[in-house]
Amino acid sequence: MPPVTTSVFELLKIGPGPSSSHTIGPMRAGFDFMHLIRELPEPDRLAADSLEVRLFGSLSATGEGHGTPRAILSGMLGSQPDACSSDTLEQFMDRDRTFDLDLGGKTLPFAPGMIIMDAIQHEYAHPNTMIFRLRTGDRVLLERIYYSVGGGFLRWEGWEEPERGEPVYPYATMAELKAHLRANSLRLHELILANEMAITGASEEEVNLGLDHIVAVMEQAVESGIQATGVLPGPIGLQRKAAVMYARAKQEYFQGPGFLKAINAYALAASEENAAGHCVVTAPTCGAAGVIPGILFMLKRHMGSLQTELREGLLAACAIGFLCKHNASISGAEVGCQGEVGVASTMGAALIAYARGYRFQVTENAAEIALEHHLGLTCDPVGGFVQIPCIERNAMGAVKAFNAYLIASTLDESYQKVDLDKAIRAMAQTGRDMSNKYKETSEAGLALSFTEC
């Protein structure tokens, strides 16, 4: 099996919610296709008279609720996820409003409502498939088939892994990772940092600055969320809860139940910002973007964690996320929500343990416990919106992460019988066995029960 070569900043990406596979990936696809158009010979660009975009699978089933057409158009107009403002997608709420796409010497009018929701069941290589075609009459001038594979990662027909440096300590499993730690007397964050620098060519200072920026964006999502009130966008009419939960926690001086209420409030806050389409960090996805910010906020505000501890904890969390992505999936359309909130909770448990000073065995045990108790979790968003059960599920994921840390750090390490590699294999197998109806299609589970009421 090839080693992990994913960058920390590919796993932790900044962009608009509510779904990394449905907004960040499609926004990148729109941006990329327009770049390809502008590289065409001038006669082809000037001859173009229509642009066709088709969505398949989960993108078709839940794309409207997730904001996929708006994200694609935003990308075609030049927005990139890590540089767009929090309200970037809000200008595209009117499905019929047209915008002029600059092809380079010619413009084409395009509106979100022109994007075609195609077959949910299909034969393409990934559930989240997008087809972009530029035409003149019936003749196709340019076509690209994109796959939004989860966490904002984008692939396409003919895609090849970009050239990058080789990791200093190659690993594909937790067992191989631990062997490097023992053989080289390294701590987990040191290994991940060394690999990050080797793979991307970034300096240690650049990595640290990047991590600090990630922490700042996560904190801002929580801060904004615990102050915001009202109803979230969409037809469900879901009331924001984070501000109320935070106020109750504050009344209890963040003690006893108030401490747990605070963790819930922080995770709800970032998740509600995601549901509003505002700027969040994929950790590892937008749908799970409340878990780790909630935990970071709790560590910093209530447990006195220093910035260096948060950085090291994030690197440890990324090690866990890499393994889940590498050996299973972080895409709800592939494995259900066990790959989104489940993996976020797993990463969060590792983050807490590591930031609190525990070494890799307790960190792994905490991660495994969190993942084990998310196995089989389906992705069944009501109405295709990342709201019910997604927002409260983020809060539950944060609390489970904290509880997994408590169990792992309290009990003797030798009590642990299931290691992380086994739990990840179980997640992959469960995802393969899970009916497609429970993989981000809104065709079953709570999504169906809600509409039948």
GROMACS .gro file of C-alpha atoms in nm:
model
  453
    1MET     CA    1   0.000   0.000   0.000
    2PRO     CA    2   0.140   0.346  -0.088
    3PRO     CA    3   0.220   0.576   0.204
    4VAL     CA    4   0.017   0.876   0.317
    5THR     CA    5   0.121   1.186   0.123
    6THR     CA    6  -0.171   1.417   0.209
    7SER     CA    7  -0.081   1.762   0.336
    8VAL     CA    8  -0.215   1.897   0.663
    9PHE     CA    9  -0.360   2.188   0.469
   10GLU     CA   10  -0.538   1.960   0.226
   11LEU     CA   11  -0.719   1.793   0.515
   12LEU     CA   12  -0.780   2.121   0.700
   13LYS     CA   13  -0.908   2.353   0.429
   14ILE     CA   14  -1.081   2.689   0.462
   15GLY     CA   15  -1.397   2.745   0.260
   16PRO     CA   16  -1.771   2.804   0.260
   17GLY     CA   17  -2.018   2.555   0.404
   18PRO     CA   18  -2.242   2.373   0.423
   19SER     CA   19  -2.069   2.068   0.270
   20SER     CA   20  -1.711   2.033   0.155
   21SER     CA   21  -1.801   1.774  -0.109
   22HIS     CA   22  -2.099   1.985  -0.222
   23THR     CA   23  -1.956   2.338  -0.200
   24ILE     CA   24  -1.575   2.345  -0.176
   25GLY     CA   25  -1.513   2.068  -0.432
   26PRO     CA   26  -1.772   2.202  -0.680
   27MET     CA   27  -1.643   2.560  -0.638
   28ARG     CA   28  -1.295   2.436  -0.727
   29ALA     CA   29  -1.440   2.248  -1.025
   30GLY     CA   30  -1.612   2.562  -1.155
   31PHE     CA   31  -1.293   2.763  -1.117
   32ASP     CA   32  -1.085   2.493  -1.290
   33PHE     CA   33  -1.321   2.455  -1.586
   34MET     CA   34  -1.321   2.827  -1.656
   35HIS     CA   35  -0.940   2.817  -1.650
   36LEU     CA   36  -0.949   2.536  -1.908
   37ILE     CA   37  -1.192   2.737  -2.126
   38ARG     CA   38  -0.958   3.036  -2.130
   39GLU     CA   39  -0.675   2.810  -2.250
   40LEU     CA   40  -0.876   2.706  -2.560
   41PRO     CA   41  -0.785   2.853  -2.900
   42GLU     CA   42  -0.959   3.184  -2.957
   43PRO     CA   43  -1.184   3.056  -3.242
   44ASP     CA   44  -1.328   2.790  -3.008
   45ARG     CA   45  -1.389   3.040  -2.728
   46LEU     CA   46  -1.564   3.282  -2.964
   47ALA     CA   47  -1.773   3.002  -3.117
   48ALA     CA   48  -1.901   2.876  -2.780
   49ASP     CA   49  -2.273   2.937  -2.734
   50SER     CA   50  -2.370   2.722  -2.432
   51LEU     CA   51  -2.231   2.574  -2.114
   52GLU     CA   52  -2.378   2.253  -1.970
   53VAL     CA   53  -2.325   2.138  -1.611
   54ARG     CA   54  -2.473   1.808  -1.488
   55LEU     CA   55  -2.469   1.673  -1.132
   56PHE     CA   56  -2.496   1.305  -1.044
   57GLY     CA   57  -2.538   1.092  -0.734
   58SER     CA   58  -2.541   1.269  -0.401
   59LEU     CA   59  -2.472   1.601  -0.573
   60SER     CA   60  -2.798   1.560  -0.763
   61ALA     CA   61  -2.996   1.426  -0.468
   62THR     CA   62  -2.897   1.691  -0.215
   63GLY     CA   63  -2.715   1.955  -0.418
   64GLU     CA   64  -2.991   2.215  -0.395
   65GLY     CA   65  -3.001   2.198  -0.016
   66HIS     CA   66  -2.624   2.195   0.006
   67GLY     CA   67  -2.578   2.498  -0.221
   68THR     CA   68  -2.390   2.312  -0.497
   69PRO     CA   69  -2.522   2.518  -0.794
   70ARG     CA   70  -2.434   2.840  -0.611
   71ALA     CA   71  -2.085   2.711  -0.532
   72ILE     CA   72  -2.021   2.607  -0.893
   73LEU     CA   73  -2.130   2.944  -1.029
   74SER     CA   74  -1.923   3.123  -0.768
   75GLY     CA   75  -1.618   2.924  -0.879
   76MET     CA   76  -1.686   2.997  -1.245
   77LEU     CA   77  -1.695   3.367  -1.158
   78GLY     CA   78  -1.351   3.343  -0.999
   79SER     CA   79  -1.403   3.258  -0.632
   80GLN     CA   80  -1.170   3.013  -0.462
   81PRO     CA   81  -1.268   2.850  -0.132
   82ASP     CA   82  -0.977   2.963   0.083
   83ALA     CA   83  -1.001   3.325  -0.032
   84CYS     CA   84  -1.375   3.388  -0.049
   85SER     CA   85  -1.570   3.589   0.205
   86SER     CA   86  -1.819   3.437   0.447
   87ASP     CA   87  -2.117   3.564   0.249
   88THR     CA   88  -1.984   3.474  -0.098
   89LEU     CA   89  -2.262   3.226  -0.179
   90GLU     CA   90  -2.544   3.450  -0.057
   91GLN     CA   91  -2.546   3.657  -0.379
   92PHE     CA   92  -2.652   3.345  -0.572
   93MET     CA   93  -2.964   3.261  -0.370
   94ASP     CA   94  -3.191   3.353  -0.665
   95ARG     CA   95  -3.172   3.046  -0.890
   96ASP     CA   96  -3.286   3.240  -1.197
   97ARG     CA   97  -3.056   3.539  -1.170
   98THR     CA   98  -2.805   3.531  -1.455
   99PHE     CA   99  -2.438   3.626  -1.440
  100ASP     CA  100  -2.197   3.682  -1.729
  101LEU     CA  101  -1.917   3.424  -1.746
  102ASP     CA  102  -1.595   3.561  -1.896
  103LEU     CA  103  -1.463   3.307  -2.148
  104GLY     CA  104  -1.182   3.535  -2.256
  105GLY     CA  105  -1.303   3.763  -2.534
  106LYS     CA  106  -1.664   3.656  -2.498
  107THR     CA  107  -1.926   3.627  -2.223
  108LEU     CA  108  -2.197   3.368  -2.166
  109PRO     CA  109  -2.498   3.424  -1.940
  110PHE     CA  110  -2.542   3.157  -1.672
  111ALA     CA  111  -2.767   3.107  -1.369
  112PRO     CA  112  -2.763   2.854  -1.082
  113GLY     CA  113  -3.098   2.717  -1.204
  114MET     CA  114  -2.941   2.614  -1.537
  115ILE     CA  115  -2.740   2.340  -1.366
  116ILE     CA  116  -2.901   2.002  -1.435
  117MET     CA  117  -2.971   1.757  -1.152
  118ASP     CA  118  -2.912   1.426  -1.329
  119ALA     CA  119  -2.934   1.059  -1.221
  120ILE     CA  120  -2.883   0.969  -0.855
  121GLN     CA  121  -2.784   0.612  -0.945
  122HIS     CA  122  -2.513   0.607  -1.211
  123GLU     CA  123  -2.204   0.421  -1.334
  124TYR     CA  124  -1.939   0.689  -1.294
  125ALA     CA  125  -1.632   0.627  -1.080
  126HIS     CA  126  -1.748   0.820  -0.772
  127PRO     CA  127  -2.091   0.899  -0.622
  128ASN     CA  128  -2.024   1.275  -0.641
  129THR     CA  129  -1.982   1.328  -1.015
  130MET     CA  130  -2.002   1.653  -1.215
  131ILE     CA  131  -1.985   1.687  -1.593
  132PHE     CA  132  -1.896   2.023  -1.748
  133ARG     CA  133  -1.937   2.072  -2.125
  134LEU     CA  134  -1.875   2.379  -2.338
  135ARG     CA  135  -2.062   2.360  -2.671
  136THR     CA  136  -2.116   2.530  -3.000
  137GLY     CA  137  -2.446   2.397  -3.125
  138ASP     CA  138  -2.432   2.018  -3.083
  139ARG     CA  139  -2.053   2.004  -3.095
  140VAL     CA  140  -1.866   1.970  -2.766
  141LEU     CA  141  -1.567   2.205  -2.754
  142LEU     CA  142  -1.450   2.103  -2.407
  143GLU     CA  143  -1.556   1.843  -2.152
  144ARG     CA  144  -1.430   1.740  -1.811
  145ILE     CA  145  -1.577   1.488  -1.567
  146TYR     CA  146  -1.503   1.584  -1.207
  147TYR     CA  147  -1.534   1.384  -0.884
  148SER     CA  148  -1.582   1.561  -0.552
  149VAL     CA  149  -1.437   1.285  -0.334
  150GLY     CA  150  -1.499   1.433   0.013
  151GLY     CA  151  -1.337   1.694   0.232
  152GLY     CA  152  -1.317   1.938  -0.061
  153PHE     CA  153  -1.077   1.713  -0.252
  154LEU     CA  154  -1.131   1.723  -0.630
  155ARG     CA  155  -1.039   1.463  -0.891
  156TRP     CA  156  -1.125   1.427  -1.260
  157GLU     CA  157  -1.102   1.181  -1.546
  158GLY     CA  158  -0.731   1.152  -1.623
  159TRP     CA  159  -0.625   1.310  -1.293
  160GLU     CA  160  -0.276   1.217  -1.177
  161GLU     CA  161  -0.124   1.261  -0.835
  162PRO     CA  162   0.083   1.582  -0.846
  163GLU     CA  163   0.453   1.551  -0.795
  164ARG     CA  164   0.555   1.618  -0.439
  165GLY     CA  165   0.830   1.529  -0.199
  166GLU     CA  166   0.860   1.189  -0.037
  167PRO     CA  167   0.768   1.163   0.331
  168VAL     CA  168   1.065   1.127   0.564
  169TYR     CA  169   0.878   0.861   0.760
  170PRO     CA  170   0.647   0.677   0.516
  171TYR     CA  171   0.347   0.503   0.671
  172ALA     CA  172   0.011   0.371   0.560
  173THR     CA  173  -0.116   0.233   0.892
  174MET     CA  174  -0.103   0.326   1.258
  175ALA     CA  175   0.121   0.022   1.317
  176GLU     CA  176   0.377   0.157   1.068
  177LEU     CA  177   0.347   0.505   1.218
  178LYS     CA  178   0.414   0.376   1.569
  179ALA     CA  179   0.714   0.176   1.445
  180HIS     CA  180   0.871   0.500   1.319
  181LEU     CA  181   0.799   0.676   1.649
  182ARG     CA  182   0.968   0.400   1.849
  183ALA     CA  183   1.263   0.348   1.614
  184ASN     CA  184   1.345   0.720   1.591
  185SER     CA  185   1.246   0.829   1.946
  186LEU     CA  186   1.004   1.081   1.797
  187ARG     CA  187   0.683   1.232   1.921
  188LEU     CA  188   0.383   1.216   1.692
  189HIS     CA  189   0.367   1.586   1.608
  190GLU     CA  190   0.739   1.586   1.521
  191LEU     CA  191   0.690   1.306   1.269
  192ILE     CA  192   0.387   1.469   1.105
  193LEU     CA  193   0.570   1.803   1.089
  194ALA     CA  194   0.878   1.644   0.929
  195ASN     CA  195   0.661   1.469   0.669
  196GLU     CA  196   0.464   1.788   0.598
  197MET     CA  197   0.783   1.982   0.534
  198ALA     CA  198   0.924   1.707   0.310
  199ILE     CA  199   0.602   1.658   0.111
  200THR     CA  200   0.518   2.026   0.053
  201GLY     CA  201   0.857   2.197   0.081
  202ALA     CA  202   0.721   2.433   0.347
  203SER     CA  203   0.939   2.549   0.635
  204GLU     CA  204   0.854   2.481   0.998
  205GLU     CA  205   0.765   2.849   1.041
  206GLU     CA  206   0.529   2.835   0.741
  207VAL     CA  207   0.358   2.525   0.876
  208ASN     CA  208   0.315   2.686   1.217
  209LEU     CA  209   0.175   3.005   1.064
  210GLY     CA  210  -0.066   2.796   0.860
  211LEU     CA  211  -0.181   2.608   1.170
  212ASP     CA  212  -0.227   2.935   1.359
  213HIS     CA  213  -0.444   3.064   1.074
  214ILE     CA  214  -0.653   2.745   1.083
  215VAL     CA  215  -0.701   2.788   1.458
  216ALA     CA  216  -0.801   3.153   1.409
  217VAL     CA  217  -1.064   3.067   1.144
  218MET     CA  218  -1.204   2.792   1.367
  219GLU     CA  219  -1.220   3.031   1.664
  220GLN     CA  220  -1.395   3.294   1.452
  221ALA     CA  221  -1.658   3.041   1.344
  222VAL     CA  222  -1.729   2.961   1.710
  223GLU     CA  223  -1.729   3.328   1.815
  224SER     CA  224  -1.969   3.420   1.535
  225GLY     CA  225  -2.192   3.122   1.605
  226ILE     CA  226  -2.236   3.179   1.979
  227GLN     CA  227  -2.345   3.536   1.909
  228ALA     CA  228  -2.580   3.467   1.618
  229THR     CA  229  -2.953   3.414   1.663
  230GLY     CA  230  -3.247   3.354   1.434
  231VAL     CA  231  -3.339   3.096   1.177
  232LEU     CA  232  -3.095   2.920   0.945
  233PRO     CA  233  -3.141   2.950   0.566
  234GLY     CA  234  -3.370   2.703   0.392
  235PRO     CA  235  -3.728   2.575   0.417
  236ILE     CA  236  -3.682   2.373   0.739
  237GLY     CA  237  -3.696   2.687   0.954
  238LEU     CA  238  -3.438   2.553   1.201
  239GLN     CA  239  -3.366   2.784   1.493
  240ARG     CA  240  -3.006   2.847   1.591
  241LYS     CA  241  -2.930   2.694   1.933
  242ALA     CA  242  -2.565   2.778   2.007
  243ALA     CA  243  -2.626   3.122   2.161
  244VAL     CA  244  -2.889   2.986   2.402
  245MET     CA  245  -2.671   2.690   2.499
  246TYR     CA  246  -2.374   2.921   2.558
  247ALA     CA  247  -2.581   3.157   2.774
  248ARG     CA  248  -2.696   2.865   2.991
  249ALA     CA  249  -2.339   2.736   3.026
  250LYS     CA  250  -2.225   3.083   3.130
  251GLN     CA  251  -2.501   3.107   3.392
  252GLU     CA  252  -2.364   2.784   3.542
  253TYR     CA  253  -2.009   2.930   3.539
  254PHE     CA  254  -1.905   2.653   3.299
  255GLN     CA  255  -1.898   2.410   3.592
  256GLY     CA  256  -2.046   2.058   3.605
  257PRO     CA  257  -2.322   2.035   3.343
  258GLY     CA  258  -2.224   2.388   3.237
  259PHE     CA  259  -1.891   2.258   3.108
  260LEU     CA  260  -2.062   2.005   2.883
  261LYS     CA  261  -2.312   2.269   2.774
  262ALA     CA  262  -2.016   2.487   2.671
  263ILE     CA  263  -1.864   2.209   2.457
  264ASN     CA  264  -2.205   2.157   2.296
  265ALA     CA  265  -2.246   2.531   2.240
  266TYR     CA  266  -1.908   2.568   2.070
  267ALA     CA  267  -1.960   2.271   1.838
  268LEU     CA  268  -2.315   2.386   1.757
  269ALA     CA  269  -2.185   2.737   1.687
  270ALA     CA  270  -1.932   2.639   1.421
  271SER     CA  271  -2.173   2.387   1.270
  272GLU     CA  272  -2.449   2.648   1.248
  273GLU     CA  273  -2.209   2.886   1.074
  274ASN     CA  274  -2.138   2.605   0.829
  275ALA     CA  275  -2.511   2.549   0.772
  276ALA     CA  276  -2.544   2.921   0.698
  277GLY     CA  277  -2.286   2.882   0.419
  278HIS     CA  278  -2.028   3.086   0.607
  279CYS     CA  279  -1.654   3.033   0.623
  280VAL     CA  280  -1.537   2.723   0.815
  281VAL     CA  281  -1.251   2.473   0.814
  282THR     CA  282  -1.296   2.121   0.679
  283ALA     CA  283  -1.201   1.904   0.974
  284PRO     CA  284  -1.212   1.671   0.792
  285THR     CA  285  -1.526   1.793   0.608
  286CYS     CA  286  -1.769   2.086   0.623
  287GLY     CA  287  -2.046   1.857   0.747
  288ALA     CA  288  -1.825   1.781   1.048
  289ALA     CA  289  -1.682   2.131   1.080
  290GLY     CA  290  -1.817   2.191   1.432
  291VAL     CA  291  -1.641   1.912   1.622
  292ILE     CA  292  -1.276   2.019   1.625
  293PRO     CA  293  -1.343   2.396   1.654
  294GLY     CA  294  -1.565   2.318   1.955
  295ILE     CA  295  -1.286   2.114   2.111
  296LEU     CA  296  -1.017   2.373   2.035
  297PHE     CA  297  -1.229   2.648   2.185
  298MET     CA  298  -1.285   2.438   2.497
  299LEU     CA  299  -0.914   2.355   2.530
  300LYS     CA  300  -0.809   2.717   2.494
  301ARG     CA  301  -1.081   2.890   2.697
  302HIS     CA  302  -1.143   2.636   2.974
  303MET     CA  303  -0.839   2.411   3.000
  304GLY     CA  304  -0.565   2.668   2.946
  305SER     CA  305  -0.403   2.505   2.644
  306LEU     CA  306  -0.121   2.707   2.488
  307GLN     CA  307  -0.094   2.782   2.115
  308THR     CA  308   0.198   2.539   2.081
  309GLU     CA  309  -0.014   2.264   2.241
  310LEU     CA  310  -0.299   2.338   2.001
  311ARG     CA  311  -0.064   2.319   1.703
  312GLU     CA  312   0.081   1.990   1.822
  313GLY     CA  313  -0.267   1.856   1.893
  314LEU     CA  314  -0.384   1.951   1.543
  315LEU     CA  315  -0.086   1.768   1.389
  316ALA     CA  316  -0.172   1.459   1.595
  317ALA     CA  317  -0.537   1.490   1.486
  318CYS     CA  318  -0.429   1.513   1.123
  319ALA     CA  319  -0.230   1.190   1.159
  320ILE     CA  320  -0.554   1.018   1.258
  321GLY     CA  321  -0.753   1.188   0.981
  322PHE     CA  322  -0.493   1.087   0.723
  323LEU     CA  323  -0.525   0.721   0.821
  324CYS     CA  324  -0.905   0.731   0.805
  325LYS     CA  325  -0.900   0.895   0.462
  326HIS     CA  326  -0.621   0.669   0.333
  327ASN     CA  327  -0.771   0.338   0.446
  328ALA     CA  328  -1.146   0.411   0.442
  329SER     CA  329  -1.307   0.745   0.348
  330ILE     CA  330  -1.410   1.084   0.481
  331SER     CA  331  -1.693   1.115   0.228
  332GLY     CA  332  -2.051   1.081   0.347
  333ALA     CA  333  -2.144   0.976  -0.006
  334GLU     CA  334  -1.909   0.677   0.025
  335VAL     CA  335  -1.934   0.560   0.387
  336GLY     CA  336  -2.205   0.767   0.554
  337CYS     CA  337  -2.159   1.006   0.844
  338GLN     CA  338  -1.921   0.767   1.021
  339GLY     CA  339  -1.665   0.908   0.775
  340GLU     CA  340  -1.753   1.269   0.856
  341VAL     CA  341  -1.865   1.333   1.216
  342GLY     CA  342  -1.723   0.993   1.312
  343VAL     CA  343  -1.377   1.080   1.182
  344ALA     CA  344  -1.399   1.434   1.322
  345SER     CA  345  -1.475   1.291   1.667
  346THR     CA  346  -1.187   1.047   1.627
  347MET     CA  347  -0.950   1.329   1.535
  348GLY     CA  348  -1.092   1.540   1.819
  349ALA     CA  349  -1.029   1.270   2.080
  350ALA     CA  350  -0.668   1.244   1.963
  351LEU     CA  351  -0.637   1.624   1.970
  352ILE     CA  352  -0.750   1.647   2.332
  353ALA     CA  353  -0.526   1.364   2.451
  354TYR     CA  354  -0.220   1.497   2.272
  355ALA     CA  355  -0.273   1.861   2.366
  356ARG     CA  356  -0.307   1.749   2.729
  357GLY     CA  357   0.040   1.593   2.713
  358TYR     CA  358  -0.036   1.224   2.657
  359ARG     CA  359   0.186   1.022   2.424
  360PHE     CA  360   0.085   0.825   2.120
  361GLN     CA  361  -0.062   0.517   2.287
  362VAL     CA  362  -0.323   0.708   2.488
  363THR     CA  363  -0.378   0.929   2.184
  364GLU     CA  364  -0.443   0.625   1.963
  365ASN     CA  365  -0.668   0.466   2.225
  366ALA     CA  366  -0.877   0.782   2.254
  367ALA     CA  367  -0.911   0.799   1.875
  368GLU     CA  368  -1.010   0.433   1.848
  369ILE     CA  369  -1.274   0.461   2.121
  370ALA     CA  370  -1.432   0.761   1.949
  371LEU     CA  371  -1.437   0.591   1.608
  372GLU     CA  372  -1.567   0.261   1.744
  373HIS     CA  373  -1.878   0.432   1.875
  374HIS     CA  374  -1.958   0.605   1.548
  375LEU     CA  375  -1.944   0.291   1.332
  376GLY     CA  376  -2.251   0.254   1.114
  377LEU     CA  377  -2.356   0.619   1.146
  378THR     CA  378  -2.561   0.704   0.838
  379CYS     CA  379  -2.573   1.029   0.642
  380ASP     CA  380  -2.942   1.118   0.615
  381PRO     CA  381  -2.979   1.498   0.604
  382VAL     CA  382  -3.339   1.616   0.615
  383GLY     CA  383  -3.433   1.789   0.291
  384GLY     CA  384  -3.073   1.770   0.172
  385PHE     CA  385  -2.974   2.051   0.412
  386VAL     CA  386  -2.677   2.016   0.648
  387GLN     CA  387  -2.898   2.098   0.946
  388ILE     CA  388  -3.099   1.802   1.083
  389PRO     CA  389  -2.940   1.586   1.222
  390CYS     CA  390  -2.602   1.726   1.119
  391ILE     CA  391  -2.570   2.024   1.355
  392GLU     CA  392  -2.659   1.841   1.676
  393ARG     CA  393  -2.456   1.544   1.552
  394ASN     CA  394  -2.148   1.771   1.558
  395ALA     CA  395  -2.219   1.856   1.921
  396MET     CA  396  -2.258   1.487   2.004
  397GLY     CA  397  -1.933   1.414   1.820
  398ALA     CA  398  -1.747   1.672   2.030
  399VAL     CA  399  -1.885   1.531   2.356
  400LYS     CA  400  -1.803   1.176   2.248
  401ALA     CA  401  -1.448   1.288   2.168
  402PHE     CA  402  -1.412   1.432   2.517
  403ASN     CA  403  -1.553   1.117   2.673
  404ALA     CA  404  -1.321   0.896   2.463
  405TYR     CA  405  -1.029   1.104   2.593
  406LEU     CA  406  -1.151   1.056   2.952
  407ILE     CA  407  -1.174   0.679   2.911
  408ALA     CA  408  -0.836   0.647   2.737
  409SER     CA  409  -0.653   0.871   2.984
  410THR     CA  410  -0.807   0.715   3.296
  411LEU     CA  411  -0.772   0.343   3.226
  412ASP     CA  412  -0.451   0.144   3.189
  413GLU     CA  413  -0.327   0.144   2.829
  414SER     CA  414  -0.304  -0.235   2.830
  415TYR     CA  415  -0.683  -0.265   2.872
  416GLN     CA  416  -0.732  -0.158   2.511
  417LYS     CA  417  -0.801  -0.462   2.290
  418VAL     CA  418  -0.902  -0.296   1.961
  419ASP     CA  419  -0.643  -0.078   1.787
  420LEU     CA  420  -0.714   0.210   1.548
  421ASP     CA  421  -0.620   0.015   1.235
  422LYS     CA  422  -0.888  -0.244   1.315
  423ALA     CA  423  -1.151   0.025   1.377
  424ILE     CA  424  -1.069   0.196   1.046
  425ARG     CA  425  -1.099  -0.136   0.862
  426ALA     CA  426  -1.437  -0.185   1.028
  427MET     CA  427  -1.547   0.160   0.912
  428ALA     CA  428  -1.441   0.083   0.554
  429GLN     CA  429  -1.625  -0.251   0.556
  430THR     CA  430  -1.936  -0.098   0.714
  431GLY     CA  431  -1.933   0.173   0.449
  432ARG     CA  432  -1.914  -0.085   0.170
  433ASP     CA  433  -2.206  -0.278   0.319
  434MET     CA  434  -2.422   0.028   0.388
  435SER     CA  435  -2.712   0.086   0.150
  436ASN     CA  436  -2.657   0.379  -0.084
  437LYS     CA  437  -2.983   0.527   0.046
  438TYR     CA  438  -2.798   0.614   0.368
  439LYS     CA  439  -2.510   0.790   0.197
  440GLU     CA  440  -2.601   1.157   0.162
  441THR     CA  441  -2.901   1.106  -0.066
  442SER     CA  442  -3.180   1.208   0.179
  443GLU     CA  443  -3.374   0.902   0.057
  444ALA     CA  444  -3.385   0.709   0.386
  445GLY     CA  445  -3.340   0.726   0.761
  446LEU     CA  446  -3.428   1.046   0.941
  447ALA     CA  447  -3.461   1.234   0.612
  448LEU     CA  448  -3.744   1.002   0.504
  449SER     CA  449  -3.907   0.980   0.849
  450PHE     CA  450  -3.916   1.359   0.874
  451THR     CA  451  -4.092   1.405   0.540
  452GLU     CA  452  -4.349   1.134   0.622
  453CYS     CA  453  -4.458   1.311   0.941
   0.00000   0.00000   0.00000
